[in-house]
Coordinates of C-alpha atoms and ligand atoms in Angstrom, one line a residue:
M145 CA -12.3 8.7 -29.8
L146 CA -15.2 8.4 -32.2
V147 CA -18.2 6.1 -32.1
V148 CA -19.8 4.8 -35.3
S149 CA -23.0 2.9 -35.0
D150 CA -25.5 0.8 -36.9
L151 CA -29.1 1.4 -36.0
D152 CA -31.6 -1.6 -36.2
G153 CA -30.6 -4.4 -33.8
T154 CA -27.8 -2.2 -32.5
L155 CA -28.6 1.3 -31.1
L156 CA -32.3 0.6 -31.8
D157 CA -34.2 -2.5 -30.6
H158 CA -34.7 -4.9 -33.5
H159 CA -38.5 -5.3 -32.7
T160 CA -39.6 -2.0 -31.0
Y161 CA -36.9 0.5 -32.5
S162 CA -36.5 1.9 -29.0
F163 CA -33.1 3.3 -27.9
E164 CA -34.2 3.9 -24.3
P165 CA -31.6 1.5 -22.7
A166 CA -28.8 3.4 -24.4
K167 CA -29.8 6.9 -23.2
Q168 CA -27.5 7.1 -20.3
A169 CA -24.4 6.0 -22.3
L170 CA -25.4 8.5 -25.1
T171 CA -25.5 11.3 -22.4
E172 CA -22.1 10.2 -21.1
L173 CA -20.6 10.3 -24.6
A174 CA -22.1 13.8 -25.2
H175 CA -20.6 15.0 -21.8
R176 CA -17.2 13.8 -22.9
N177 CA -17.5 15.4 -26.4
I178 CA -17.2 12.0 -28.1
P179 CA -19.0 12.2 -31.4
V180 CA -21.6 9.4 -32.3
V181 CA -21.9 8.9 -36.1
L182 CA -24.8 6.9 -37.5
N183 CA -24.0 4.3 -40.2
T184 CA -27.2 2.5 -41.3
S185 CA -29.1 1.0 -44.2
K186 CA -31.9 3.5 -43.5
T187 CA -32.7 6.4 -45.8
R188 CA -31.8 10.0 -45.4
T189 CA -35.4 10.9 -44.6
E190 CA -35.4 8.3 -41.8
L191 CA -32.1 9.7 -40.5
V192 CA -33.3 13.2 -40.2
Q193 CA -36.0 12.1 -37.7
I194 CA -33.8 9.7 -35.8
L195 CA -30.9 12.2 -35.5
S196 CA -33.4 14.6 -33.9
D197 CA -34.8 11.9 -31.6
L198 CA -31.3 11.1 -30.5
Q199 CA -30.3 14.8 -30.2
L200 CA -27.3 14.2 -32.5
T201 CA -25.8 16.8 -34.8
T202 CA -23.1 14.7 -36.5
P203 CA -22.6 13.8 -40.2
Y204 CA -24.1 10.5 -41.2
I205 CA -24.0 7.6 -43.6
V206 CA -27.2 6.2 -45.2
E207 CA -28.3 3.2 -47.3
N208 CA -25.4 0.8 -46.4
G209 CA -22.6 3.2 -47.3
S210 CA -24.2 4.6 -50.4
A211 CA -24.0 8.3 -49.3
I212 CA -22.4 10.5 -46.6
Y213 CA -24.3 13.6 -45.6
S214 CA -23.0 16.5 -43.6
A215 CA -24.8 17.2 -40.3
D216 CA -26.9 20.0 -41.9
G217 CA -27.7 17.7 -44.9
Q218 CA -26.3 20.3 -47.3
Q219 CA -23.2 18.3 -48.4
C220 CA -23.6 14.8 -50.0
D221 CA -20.8 12.5 -51.1
V222 CA -22.3 9.7 -53.2
L223 CA -20.6 6.3 -53.3
G224 CA -23.6 4.2 -54.4
K225 CA -25.8 3.7 -57.5
P226 CA -29.1 5.5 -58.1
R227 CA -32.1 3.4 -57.3
E228 CA -33.4 3.6 -60.9
V229 CA -30.4 1.6 -62.0
L230 CA -31.2 -1.1 -59.3
L231 CA -34.9 -1.2 -60.3
K232 CA -34.0 -1.8 -64.0
A233 CA -31.6 -4.6 -63.0
L234 CA -34.4 -6.1 -60.8
D235 CA -36.8 -6.0 -63.8
Q236 CA -34.3 -8.0 -65.8
A237 CA -33.8 -10.4 -62.9
R238 CA -37.6 -11.1 -62.9
E239 CA -37.5 -11.7 -66.6
Q240 CA -34.7 -14.3 -65.9
G241 CA -37.2 -16.0 -63.6
F242 CA -35.8 -15.0 -60.1
S243 CA -38.5 -14.7 -57.5
F244 CA -38.5 -12.0 -54.8
Q245 CA -40.6 -9.1 -53.5
S246 CA -38.9 -5.7 -53.0
Y247 CA -39.8 -2.3 -51.5
R248 CA -41.3 -1.3 -54.9
D249 CA -43.7 -4.2 -54.7
F250 CA -44.5 -3.8 -51.0
G251 CA -45.8 -0.2 -51.1
L252 CA -46.7 1.5 -47.8
A253 CA -48.9 -1.3 -46.4
G254 CA -46.3 -4.0 -47.2
V255 CA -43.5 -2.0 -45.5
I256 CA -45.5 -1.6 -42.4
E257 CA -46.4 -5.3 -42.4
H258 CA -42.7 -6.4 -42.9
T259 CA -41.0 -4.0 -40.5
G260 CA -43.6 -3.0 -37.8
L261 CA -42.7 0.7 -38.5
D262 CA -45.4 3.2 -37.9
Q263 CA -46.9 5.0 -41.0
A264 CA -44.6 8.1 -40.9
A265 CA -41.5 5.9 -40.4
A266 CA -42.5 3.5 -43.1
E267 CA -43.0 6.4 -45.5
A268 CA -39.6 7.7 -44.7
S269 CA -38.1 4.2 -45.3
L270 CA -39.8 4.2 -48.7
A271 CA -37.9 7.4 -49.7
R272 CA -35.0 5.4 -51.0
E273 CA -32.3 6.9 -53.2
F274 CA -29.6 4.2 -53.5
T275 CA -30.7 0.7 -52.3
E276 CA -33.7 -1.7 -52.9
P277 CA -34.4 -4.1 -49.9
L278 CA -36.1 -7.3 -50.8
I279 CA -37.3 -10.6 -49.4
W280 CA -36.3 -13.7 -51.3
K281 CA -39.1 -16.0 -52.4
G282 CA -37.2 -18.8 -54.1
S283 CA -35.0 -21.6 -52.9
A284 CA -31.5 -21.1 -51.2
K285 CA -29.8 -22.3 -54.4
Q286 CA -31.8 -19.9 -56.6
R287 CA -30.9 -17.1 -54.1
S288 CA -27.2 -17.9 -54.5
S289 CA -27.5 -17.7 -58.4
F290 CA -29.4 -14.4 -57.9
V291 CA -26.5 -13.0 -55.8
H292 CA -24.1 -14.0 -58.6
W293 CA -26.3 -12.6 -61.3
I294 CA -26.5 -9.3 -59.4
Q295 CA -22.7 -9.2 -59.1
A296 CA -22.3 -9.7 -62.8
Q297 CA -24.4 -6.6 -63.3
G298 CA -21.7 -4.6 -61.4
L299 CA -24.0 -4.4 -58.4
Q300 CA -24.1 -6.4 -55.1
C301 CA -26.4 -7.8 -52.4
L302 CA -25.8 -7.1 -48.7
E303 CA -27.7 -8.8 -45.9
G304 CA -29.4 -6.7 -43.2
G305 CA -31.3 -7.9 -40.1
R306 CA -34.6 -8.1 -42.1
F307 CA -33.8 -7.7 -45.8
L308 CA -31.4 -8.4 -48.6
H309 CA -30.3 -5.1 -50.1
V310 CA -29.6 -4.7 -53.8
M311 CA -27.1 -1.8 -54.2
G312 CA -24.0 -0.4 -55.7
R313 CA -20.5 -1.7 -54.8
C314 CA -20.0 0.3 -51.7
D315 CA -20.2 -0.6 -48.0
K316 CA -20.4 0.8 -44.5
G317 CA -16.6 0.3 -44.0
V318 CA -15.4 2.4 -47.0
A319 CA -18.0 5.1 -46.2
M320 CA -16.9 5.2 -42.6
Q321 CA -13.3 5.8 -43.5
R322 CA -14.3 8.5 -46.0
L323 CA -16.4 10.2 -43.4
I324 CA -13.7 10.2 -40.8
K325 CA -11.1 11.6 -43.3
T326 CA -13.6 14.3 -44.3
Y327 CA -15.1 15.3 -41.0
Y328 CA -12.8 14.1 -38.2
P329 CA -9.2 14.2 -39.6
E330 CA -8.0 15.2 -36.2
N331 CA -9.6 12.3 -34.4
E332 CA -7.4 10.9 -31.6
G333 CA -8.0 7.7 -29.9
P334 CA -9.8 4.6 -31.2
V335 CA -12.7 4.4 -33.7
V336 CA -15.3 2.2 -32.0
A337 CA -17.8 0.7 -34.4
L338 CA -21.0 -1.2 -33.3
G339 CA -23.1 -3.5 -35.4
D340 CA -25.1 -6.8 -35.4
S341 CA -25.7 -7.9 -39.0
D342 CA -23.7 -9.0 -42.1
N343 CA -24.0 -5.6 -43.7
D344 CA -22.0 -4.2 -40.6
T345 CA -18.9 -6.5 -41.0
A346 CA -17.0 -4.2 -43.4
M347 CA -17.4 -1.3 -40.9
L348 CA -16.5 -3.5 -37.9
A349 CA -13.4 -4.8 -39.8
R350 CA -12.0 -1.2 -40.2
A351 CA -12.6 -0.1 -36.6
N352 CA -10.0 -0.1 -33.8
I353 CA -12.7 -1.6 -31.5
A354 CA -15.3 -3.7 -33.1
V355 CA -18.4 -4.2 -30.9
C356 CA -20.5 -7.2 -32.2
I357 CA -23.9 -6.7 -30.7
R358 CA -25.7 -10.0 -30.0
P359 CA -28.0 -10.5 -33.0
A360 CA -31.7 -10.9 -32.6
S361 CA -31.4 -14.0 -34.9
G362 CA -28.6 -15.9 -36.6
E363 CA -24.9 -16.2 -35.7
R364 CA -22.7 -13.8 -33.8
L365 CA -20.5 -11.8 -36.2
A366 CA -16.8 -12.5 -36.6
P367 CA -15.2 -9.5 -38.5
A368 CA -11.7 -10.0 -39.9
T369 CA -9.9 -7.3 -38.0
R370 CA -6.5 -6.7 -36.3
G371 CA -8.4 -4.5 -33.8
T372 CA -10.1 -5.5 -30.6
I373 CA -13.4 -7.5 -30.8
I374 CA -16.1 -7.2 -28.1
H375 CA -19.1 -9.5 -28.1
T376 CA -22.0 -8.2 -26.1
E377 CA -24.1 -10.5 -23.9
A378 CA -27.2 -8.2 -24.3
F379 CA -29.2 -7.6 -27.5
G380 CA -29.6 -4.2 -29.2
P381 CA -29.4 -1.0 -27.2
E382 CA -28.8 -2.9 -23.9
G383 CA -25.7 -4.4 -25.6
W384 CA -24.8 -1.0 -26.9
A385 CA -24.8 0.5 -23.4
E386 CA -23.0 -2.6 -21.9
A387 CA -20.1 -2.2 -24.4
L388 CA -19.8 1.6 -24.3
N389 CA -19.9 1.8 -20.5
D390 CA -17.1 -0.8 -20.4
I391 CA -15.0 1.1 -22.9
L392 CA -15.6 4.5 -21.1
K393 CA -14.8 3.0 -17.7
N394 CA -11.2 2.4 -18.9
R395 CA -10.6 5.8 -20.4
Ligands
LIG428 O1 -32.4 -4.7 -43.6 C1 -32.7 -4.4 -42.5 O2 -33.0 -5.2 -41.6 C2 -32.7 -3.0 -41.9 C3 -31.2 -2.7 -41.4 O3 -31.0 -1.4 -40.9 P1 -29.6 -1.1 -40.2 O4 -28.5 -1.0 -41.2 O5 -29.4 -2.2 -39.2 O6 -29.9 0.2 -39.5 O7 -33.0 -2.0 -42.8 C4 -34.3 -2.0 -43.5 O8 -35.4 -2.2 -42.6 C5 -35.6 -1.0 -41.8 C6 -36.8 -1.4 -40.9 O9 -36.6 -2.6 -40.2 C7 -35.9 0.2 -42.5 O10 -36.0 1.3 -41.6 C8 -34.7 0.5 -43.4 O11 -35.0 1.6 -44.3 C9 -34.4 -0.7 -44.3 O12 -33.3 -0.5 -45.1

């Protein structure tokens, strides 16, 4: 068995970023030698700190499936597009009259304001390599034309719990399968994936057990999968522990 997890709103509380309620389930997984792989829209710099806080030594996926890093960070498999390409496209989008504010515009103070991260975590979040998160400032209709315009540039938009991410044509699902093939080819038993937002559906759709964590806002996810779907009652890390304890009880 292998556990692949999103972070914000899933293993980490959407508001406080705490994983306290999931600690006991994490310890139980470690006792049973079940690997926990992180698959997030966060950056590599953010992940290095979070892996250490969670005492995990597993390979990981950053920036919405844009890159897979080995546990020691020495090997990197890139699936996404460099951020410079995205920023150039966003310059052109502005010239077309689209209205948004992205990480580049926020700077450190803006990231802290929008996310509630502390200064060190916000700095780590600004160290982006492959994605540009933004907040839409126009109408819903303009937003939909923007999404189409971005697609016409060979890029795509994916929705996280807080931001719309402009990025290359990769996702957490493809990256998860590539990571398993590379690092866990001998895995036996189900792949359990846990997520709460739209950017998690591609990963949930490819798992044997898709755990849809109750989202802090918006609708519950409904991934198109032939696997088992579990919807948690609790939010964030409480929901994470609820689902994993249930799955482990039956194994
Ligand atoms: O778009 C979002 O809501 C989150 C989603 O992150 P996950 O893929 O849920 O771990 O990611 C952004 O915001 C985080 C702070 O809330 C930052 O830590 C991330 O770097 C950023 O991508």
